[in-house]
mmCIF file of C-alpha atoms and ligand atoms in Angstrom:
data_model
loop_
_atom_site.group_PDB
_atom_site.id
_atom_site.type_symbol
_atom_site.label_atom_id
_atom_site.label_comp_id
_atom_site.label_asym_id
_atom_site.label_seq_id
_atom_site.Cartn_x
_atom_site.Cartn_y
_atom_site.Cartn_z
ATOM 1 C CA UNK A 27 93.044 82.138 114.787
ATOM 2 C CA UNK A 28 94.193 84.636 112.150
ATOM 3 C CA UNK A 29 92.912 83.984 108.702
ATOM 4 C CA UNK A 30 95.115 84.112 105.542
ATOM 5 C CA UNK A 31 94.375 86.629 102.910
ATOM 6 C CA UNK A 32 97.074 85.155 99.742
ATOM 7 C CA UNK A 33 98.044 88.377 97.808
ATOM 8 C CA UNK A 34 98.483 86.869 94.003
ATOM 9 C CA UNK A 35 99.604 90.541 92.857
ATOM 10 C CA UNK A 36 103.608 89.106 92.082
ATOM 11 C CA UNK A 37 101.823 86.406 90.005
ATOM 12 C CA UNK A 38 100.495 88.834 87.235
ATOM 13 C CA UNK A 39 103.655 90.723 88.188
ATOM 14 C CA UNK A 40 105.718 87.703 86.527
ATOM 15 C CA UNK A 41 103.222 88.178 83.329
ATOM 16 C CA UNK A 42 102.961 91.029 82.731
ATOM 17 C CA UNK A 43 107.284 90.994 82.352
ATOM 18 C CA UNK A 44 106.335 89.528 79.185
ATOM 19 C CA UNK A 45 102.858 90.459 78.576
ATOM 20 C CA UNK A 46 101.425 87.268 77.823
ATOM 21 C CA UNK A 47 99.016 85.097 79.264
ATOM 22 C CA UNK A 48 100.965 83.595 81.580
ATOM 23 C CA UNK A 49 101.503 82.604 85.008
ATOM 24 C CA UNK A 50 97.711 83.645 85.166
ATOM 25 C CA UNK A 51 97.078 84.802 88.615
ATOM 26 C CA UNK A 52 93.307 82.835 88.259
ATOM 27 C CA UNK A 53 95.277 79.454 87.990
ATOM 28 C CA UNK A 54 97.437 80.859 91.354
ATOM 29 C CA UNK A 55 93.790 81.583 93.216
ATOM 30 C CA UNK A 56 92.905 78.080 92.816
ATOM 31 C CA UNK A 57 95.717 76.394 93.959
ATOM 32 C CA UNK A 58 95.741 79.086 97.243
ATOM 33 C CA UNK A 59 92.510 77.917 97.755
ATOM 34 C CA UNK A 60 93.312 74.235 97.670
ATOM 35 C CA UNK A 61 96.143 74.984 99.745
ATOM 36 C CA UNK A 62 93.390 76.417 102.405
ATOM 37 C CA UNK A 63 93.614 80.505 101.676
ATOM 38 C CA UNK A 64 90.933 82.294 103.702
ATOM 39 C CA UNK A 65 90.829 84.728 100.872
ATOM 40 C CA UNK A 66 92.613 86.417 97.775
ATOM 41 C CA UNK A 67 93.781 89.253 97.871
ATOM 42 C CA UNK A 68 94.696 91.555 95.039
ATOM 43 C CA UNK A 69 95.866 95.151 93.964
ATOM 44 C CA UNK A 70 94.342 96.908 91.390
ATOM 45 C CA UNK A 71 97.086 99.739 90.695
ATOM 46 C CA UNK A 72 96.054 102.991 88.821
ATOM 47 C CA UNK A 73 99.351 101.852 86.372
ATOM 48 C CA UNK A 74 98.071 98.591 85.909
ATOM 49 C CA UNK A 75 101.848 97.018 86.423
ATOM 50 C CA UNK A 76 100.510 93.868 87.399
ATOM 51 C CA UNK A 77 96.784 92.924 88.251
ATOM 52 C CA UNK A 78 94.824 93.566 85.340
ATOM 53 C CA UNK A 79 90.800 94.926 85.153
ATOM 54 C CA UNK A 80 90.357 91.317 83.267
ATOM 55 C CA UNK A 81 92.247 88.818 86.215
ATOM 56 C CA UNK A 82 89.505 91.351 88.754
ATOM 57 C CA UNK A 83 86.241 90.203 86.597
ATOM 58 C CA UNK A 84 87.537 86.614 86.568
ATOM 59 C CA UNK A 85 88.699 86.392 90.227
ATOM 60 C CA UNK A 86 85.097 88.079 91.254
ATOM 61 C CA UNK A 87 83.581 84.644 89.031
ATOM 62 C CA UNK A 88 86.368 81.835 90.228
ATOM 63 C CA UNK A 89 87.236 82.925 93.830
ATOM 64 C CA UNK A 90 84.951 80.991 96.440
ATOM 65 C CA UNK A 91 86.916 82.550 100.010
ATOM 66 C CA UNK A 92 86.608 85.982 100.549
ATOM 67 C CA UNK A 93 87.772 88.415 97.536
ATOM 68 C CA UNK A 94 89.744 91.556 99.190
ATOM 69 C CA UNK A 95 90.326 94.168 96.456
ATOM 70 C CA UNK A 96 93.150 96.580 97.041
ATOM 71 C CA UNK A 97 92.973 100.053 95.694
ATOM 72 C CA UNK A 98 93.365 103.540 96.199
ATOM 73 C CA UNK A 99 90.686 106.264 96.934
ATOM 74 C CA UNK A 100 90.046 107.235 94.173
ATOM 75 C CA UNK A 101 86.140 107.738 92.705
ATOM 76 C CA UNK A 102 87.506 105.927 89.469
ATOM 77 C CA UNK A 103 88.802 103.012 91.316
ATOM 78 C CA UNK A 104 85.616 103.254 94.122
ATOM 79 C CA UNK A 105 83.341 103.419 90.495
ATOM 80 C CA UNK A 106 85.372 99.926 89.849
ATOM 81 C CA UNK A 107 84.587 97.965 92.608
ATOM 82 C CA UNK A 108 81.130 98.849 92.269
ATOM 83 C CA UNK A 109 80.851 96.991 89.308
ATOM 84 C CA UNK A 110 82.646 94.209 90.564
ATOM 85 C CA UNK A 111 81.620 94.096 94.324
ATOM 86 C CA UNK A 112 84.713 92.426 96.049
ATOM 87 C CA UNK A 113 83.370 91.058 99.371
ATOM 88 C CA UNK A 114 86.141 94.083 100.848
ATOM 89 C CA UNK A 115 88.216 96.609 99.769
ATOM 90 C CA UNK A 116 91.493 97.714 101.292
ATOM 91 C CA UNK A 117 92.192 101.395 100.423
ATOM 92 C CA UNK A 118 95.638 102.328 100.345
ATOM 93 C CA UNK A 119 97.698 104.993 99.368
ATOM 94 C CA UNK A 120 99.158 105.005 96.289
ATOM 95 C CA UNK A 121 102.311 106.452 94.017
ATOM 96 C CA UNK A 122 103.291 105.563 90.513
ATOM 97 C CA UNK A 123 107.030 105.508 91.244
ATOM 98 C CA UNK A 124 106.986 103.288 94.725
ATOM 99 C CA UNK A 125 108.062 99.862 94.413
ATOM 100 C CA UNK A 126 105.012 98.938 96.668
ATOM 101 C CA UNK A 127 102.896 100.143 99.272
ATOM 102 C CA UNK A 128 105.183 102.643 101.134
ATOM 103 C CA UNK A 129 103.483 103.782 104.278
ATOM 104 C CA UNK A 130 99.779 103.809 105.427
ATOM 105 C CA UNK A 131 96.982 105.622 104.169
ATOM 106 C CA UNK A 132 96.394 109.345 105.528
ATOM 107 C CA UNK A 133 92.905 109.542 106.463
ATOM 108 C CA UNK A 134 93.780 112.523 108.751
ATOM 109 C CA UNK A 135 94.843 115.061 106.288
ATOM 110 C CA UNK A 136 91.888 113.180 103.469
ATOM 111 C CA UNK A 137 89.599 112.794 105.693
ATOM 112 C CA UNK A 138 86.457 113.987 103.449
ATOM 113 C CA UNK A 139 87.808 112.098 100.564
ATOM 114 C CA UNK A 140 88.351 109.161 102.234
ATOM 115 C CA UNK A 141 84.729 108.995 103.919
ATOM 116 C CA UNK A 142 83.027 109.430 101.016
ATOM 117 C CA UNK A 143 84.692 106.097 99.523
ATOM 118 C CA UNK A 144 83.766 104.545 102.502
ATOM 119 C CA UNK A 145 80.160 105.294 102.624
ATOM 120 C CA UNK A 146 79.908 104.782 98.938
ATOM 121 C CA UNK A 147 81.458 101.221 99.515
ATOM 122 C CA UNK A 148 79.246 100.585 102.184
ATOM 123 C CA UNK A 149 76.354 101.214 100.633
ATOM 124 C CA UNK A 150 77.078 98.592 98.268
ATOM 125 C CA UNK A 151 77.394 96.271 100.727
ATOM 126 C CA UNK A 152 81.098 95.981 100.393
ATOM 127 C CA UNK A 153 83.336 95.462 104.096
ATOM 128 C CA UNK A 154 86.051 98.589 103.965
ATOM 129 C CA UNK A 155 89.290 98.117 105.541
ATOM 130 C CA UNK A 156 91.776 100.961 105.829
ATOM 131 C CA UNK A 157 95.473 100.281 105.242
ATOM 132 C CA UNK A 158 97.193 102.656 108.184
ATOM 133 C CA UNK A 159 100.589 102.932 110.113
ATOM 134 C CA UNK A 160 99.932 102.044 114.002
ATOM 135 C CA UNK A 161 99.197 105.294 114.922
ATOM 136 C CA UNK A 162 96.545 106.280 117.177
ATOM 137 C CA UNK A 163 94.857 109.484 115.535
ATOM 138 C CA UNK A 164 95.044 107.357 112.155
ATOM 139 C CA UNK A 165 93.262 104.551 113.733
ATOM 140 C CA UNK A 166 90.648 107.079 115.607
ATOM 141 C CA UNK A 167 89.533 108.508 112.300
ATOM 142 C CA UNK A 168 89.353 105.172 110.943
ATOM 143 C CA UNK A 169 86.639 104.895 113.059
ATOM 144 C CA UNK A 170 85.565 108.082 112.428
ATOM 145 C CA UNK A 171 84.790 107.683 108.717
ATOM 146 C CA UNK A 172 83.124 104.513 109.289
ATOM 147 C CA UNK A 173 85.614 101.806 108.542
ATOM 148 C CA UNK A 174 85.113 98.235 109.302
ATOM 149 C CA UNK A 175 88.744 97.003 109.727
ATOM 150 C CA UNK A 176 91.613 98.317 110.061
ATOM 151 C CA UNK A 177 95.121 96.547 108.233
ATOM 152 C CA UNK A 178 98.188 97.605 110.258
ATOM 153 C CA UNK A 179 101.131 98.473 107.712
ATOM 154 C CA UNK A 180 104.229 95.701 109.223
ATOM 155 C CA UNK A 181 106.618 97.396 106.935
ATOM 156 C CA UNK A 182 108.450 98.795 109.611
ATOM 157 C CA UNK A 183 108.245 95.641 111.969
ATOM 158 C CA UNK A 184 109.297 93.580 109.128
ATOM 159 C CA UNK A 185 112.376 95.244 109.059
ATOM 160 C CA UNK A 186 113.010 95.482 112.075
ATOM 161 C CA UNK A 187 115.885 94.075 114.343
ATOM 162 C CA UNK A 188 117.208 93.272 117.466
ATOM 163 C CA UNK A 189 115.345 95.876 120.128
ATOM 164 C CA UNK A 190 113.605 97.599 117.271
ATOM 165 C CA UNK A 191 112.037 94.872 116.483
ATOM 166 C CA UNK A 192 110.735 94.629 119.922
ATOM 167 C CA UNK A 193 109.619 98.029 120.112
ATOM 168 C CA UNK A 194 107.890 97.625 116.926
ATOM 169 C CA UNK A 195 105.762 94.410 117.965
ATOM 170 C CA UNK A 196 104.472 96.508 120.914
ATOM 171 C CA UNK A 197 103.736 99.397 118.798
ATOM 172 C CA UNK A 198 101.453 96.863 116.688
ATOM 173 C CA UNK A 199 99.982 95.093 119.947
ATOM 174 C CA UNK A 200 98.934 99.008 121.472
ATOM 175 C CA UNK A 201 97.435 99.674 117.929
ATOM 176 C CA UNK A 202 95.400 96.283 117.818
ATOM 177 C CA UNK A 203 94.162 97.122 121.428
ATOM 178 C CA UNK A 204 93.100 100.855 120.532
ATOM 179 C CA UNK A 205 91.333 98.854 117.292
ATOM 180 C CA UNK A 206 89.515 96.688 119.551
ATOM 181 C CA UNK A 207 88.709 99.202 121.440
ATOM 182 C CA UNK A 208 86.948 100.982 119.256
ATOM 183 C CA UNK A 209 84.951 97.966 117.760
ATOM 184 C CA UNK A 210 86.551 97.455 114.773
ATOM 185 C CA UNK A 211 88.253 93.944 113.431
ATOM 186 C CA UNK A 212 92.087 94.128 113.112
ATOM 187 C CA UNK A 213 94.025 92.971 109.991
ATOM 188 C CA UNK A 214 97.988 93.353 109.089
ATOM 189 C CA UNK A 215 100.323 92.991 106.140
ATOM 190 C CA UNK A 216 103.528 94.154 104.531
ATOM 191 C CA UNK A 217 106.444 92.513 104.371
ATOM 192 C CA UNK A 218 105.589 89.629 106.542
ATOM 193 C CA UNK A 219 107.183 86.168 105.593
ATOM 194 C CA UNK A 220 107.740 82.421 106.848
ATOM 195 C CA UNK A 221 110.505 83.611 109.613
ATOM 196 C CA UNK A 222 108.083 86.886 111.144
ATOM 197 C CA UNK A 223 104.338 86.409 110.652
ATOM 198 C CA UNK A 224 104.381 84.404 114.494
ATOM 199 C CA UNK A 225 104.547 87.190 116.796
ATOM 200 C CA UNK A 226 102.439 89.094 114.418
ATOM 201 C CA UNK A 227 99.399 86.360 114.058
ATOM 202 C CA UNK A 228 99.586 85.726 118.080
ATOM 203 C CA UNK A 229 97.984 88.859 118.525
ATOM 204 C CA UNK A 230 95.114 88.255 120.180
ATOM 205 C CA UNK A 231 92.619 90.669 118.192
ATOM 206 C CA UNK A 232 93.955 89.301 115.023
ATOM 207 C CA UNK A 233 91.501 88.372 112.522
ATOM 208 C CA UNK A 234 93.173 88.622 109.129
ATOM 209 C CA UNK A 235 96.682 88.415 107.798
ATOM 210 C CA UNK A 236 97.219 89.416 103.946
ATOM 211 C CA UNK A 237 100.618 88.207 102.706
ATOM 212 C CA UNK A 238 102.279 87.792 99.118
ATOM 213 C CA UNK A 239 105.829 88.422 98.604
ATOM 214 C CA UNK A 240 107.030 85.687 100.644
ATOM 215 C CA UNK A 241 104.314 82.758 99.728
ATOM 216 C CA UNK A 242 105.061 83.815 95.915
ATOM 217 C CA UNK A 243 108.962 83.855 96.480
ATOM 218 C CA UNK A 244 108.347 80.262 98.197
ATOM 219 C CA UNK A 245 106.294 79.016 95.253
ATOM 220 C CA UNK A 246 108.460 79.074 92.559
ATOM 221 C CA UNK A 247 110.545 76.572 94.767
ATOM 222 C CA UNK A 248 107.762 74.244 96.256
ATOM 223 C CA UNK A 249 104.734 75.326 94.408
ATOM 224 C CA UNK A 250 102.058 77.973 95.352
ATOM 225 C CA UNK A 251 99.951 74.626 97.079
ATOM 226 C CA UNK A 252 102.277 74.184 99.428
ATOM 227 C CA UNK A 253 103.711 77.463 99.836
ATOM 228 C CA UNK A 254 100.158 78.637 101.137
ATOM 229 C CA UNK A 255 99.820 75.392 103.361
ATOM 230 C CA UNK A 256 103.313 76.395 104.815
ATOM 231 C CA UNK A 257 101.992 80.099 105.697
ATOM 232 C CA UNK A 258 99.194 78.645 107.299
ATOM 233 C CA UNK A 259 101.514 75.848 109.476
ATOM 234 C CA UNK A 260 103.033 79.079 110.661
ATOM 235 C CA UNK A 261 99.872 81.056 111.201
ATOM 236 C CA UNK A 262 98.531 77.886 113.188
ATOM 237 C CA UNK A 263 101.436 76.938 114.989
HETATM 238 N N1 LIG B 29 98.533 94.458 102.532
HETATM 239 C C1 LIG B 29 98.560 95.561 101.751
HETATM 240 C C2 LIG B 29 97.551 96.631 102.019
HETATM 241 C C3 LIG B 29 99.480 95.699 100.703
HETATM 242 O O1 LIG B 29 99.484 96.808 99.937
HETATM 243 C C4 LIG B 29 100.375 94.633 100.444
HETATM 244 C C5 LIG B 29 101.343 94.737 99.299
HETATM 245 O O2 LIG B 29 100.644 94.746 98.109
HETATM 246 C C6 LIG B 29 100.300 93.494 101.264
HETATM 247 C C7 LIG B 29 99.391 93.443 102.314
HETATM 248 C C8 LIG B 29 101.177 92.306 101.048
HETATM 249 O O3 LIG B 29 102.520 92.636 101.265
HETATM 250 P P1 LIG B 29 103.657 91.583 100.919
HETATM 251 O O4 LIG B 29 103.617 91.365 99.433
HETATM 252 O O5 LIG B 29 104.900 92.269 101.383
HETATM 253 O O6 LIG B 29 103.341 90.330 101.666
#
């Protein structure tokens, strides 16, 4: 069964609109947990638009499922999580202007760059996943630079309709195979919600699902409690 990784980023996002102290994304991490989270996931942008250094240190104290830190590959970032020692971290591309995570990371063309946050990672005893499109020479360096995981962007599956969205599922179930394959655990995220996540969490190699958008949409309707307990109904189901 695929765990749930509950991304709290929108939480701070809602704060930080105001810049005060609240919704706090700490008080969000508790009730995800209560609501049976696997693990918290965060983003810890270069801007700083909505998870701040401060919710990082407190989330590293307060979480008690696994803490995934999202960032880019960047030595300042990498110098970060040393400090704070997530129990992973998801790199992931990253540009000021997107709205969010726009495609997967390029580990191809960044190959040395990307390696060296790995092993430095690594070293510290932190798990590395790599945040990639399903595409096979992405996923082959993956291995190459000594990844643990790999997270398969489901942007493009998430938007996808009708035969498209077909297409796209089997694109995602070749990827997880190739993953597999090549010894290394299998994650996803992006865009997936109450109405999609099924086909995506049946895949058999699937080990971790990070979602946010749609469980923080749902909350301000039903609660963040429930809204995780629903996600998980629909990962279990
Ligand atoms: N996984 C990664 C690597 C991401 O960057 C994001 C977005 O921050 C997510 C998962 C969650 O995406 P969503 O908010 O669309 O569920």
């Amino acid at each position: 069964m695929a765990k749930l990784g509950v991304n709290i980023d929108h939480v701070a996002t809602v704060r930080q609109a105001r810049k005060t102290y609240e919704p706090d994304p700490v008080w969000a991490a508790s009730l995800a947990e209560m609501g049976g989270a696997d693990g918290i996931t965060m983003h810890l942008r270069e801007d700083r638009r909505h998870i701040q250094d401060r919710d990082v240190r407190l989330l590293r104290e307060t979480v008690t499922v696994k803490l995934n830190l999202e960032m880019a590959c960047t030595p300042e970032m990498v110098d970060f999580a040393l400090q704070i020692k997530p129990d992973q971290a998801t790199l992931v591309p990253e540009k000021r202007e997107e709205v969010t995570t726009e495609g997967g990371l390029d580990i191809v063309s960044n190959r040395s760059t990307v390696a060296t946050a790995v092993r430095r990672l690594k070293d510290a005893g932190v798990e590395v996943s790599l945040f990639l499109d399903p595409d096979a020479s992405q996923i082959e360096m993956a291995k190459n630079v000594g990844a643990d995981a790999v997270e398969l962007h489901t942007g493009q599956y998430s938007l996808a309709l009708g035969t498209q969205f077909d297409e796209s599922l089997a694109t995602l179930q070749q990827a997880a195979k190739q993953i597999r394959d090549l010894e290394m655990t299998l994650h996803a995220g992006h865009g997936l919600n109450y109405q999609n996540v099924q086909p995506v969490a049946r895949i058999p190699e699937m080990s971790e699902l990070n979602i946010g958008h749609s469980i923080v949409a749902r909350s301000l309707m039903v609660g963040f409690e429930r809204a995780v307990r629903d996600m998980k109904g629909c990962i279990e189901r």
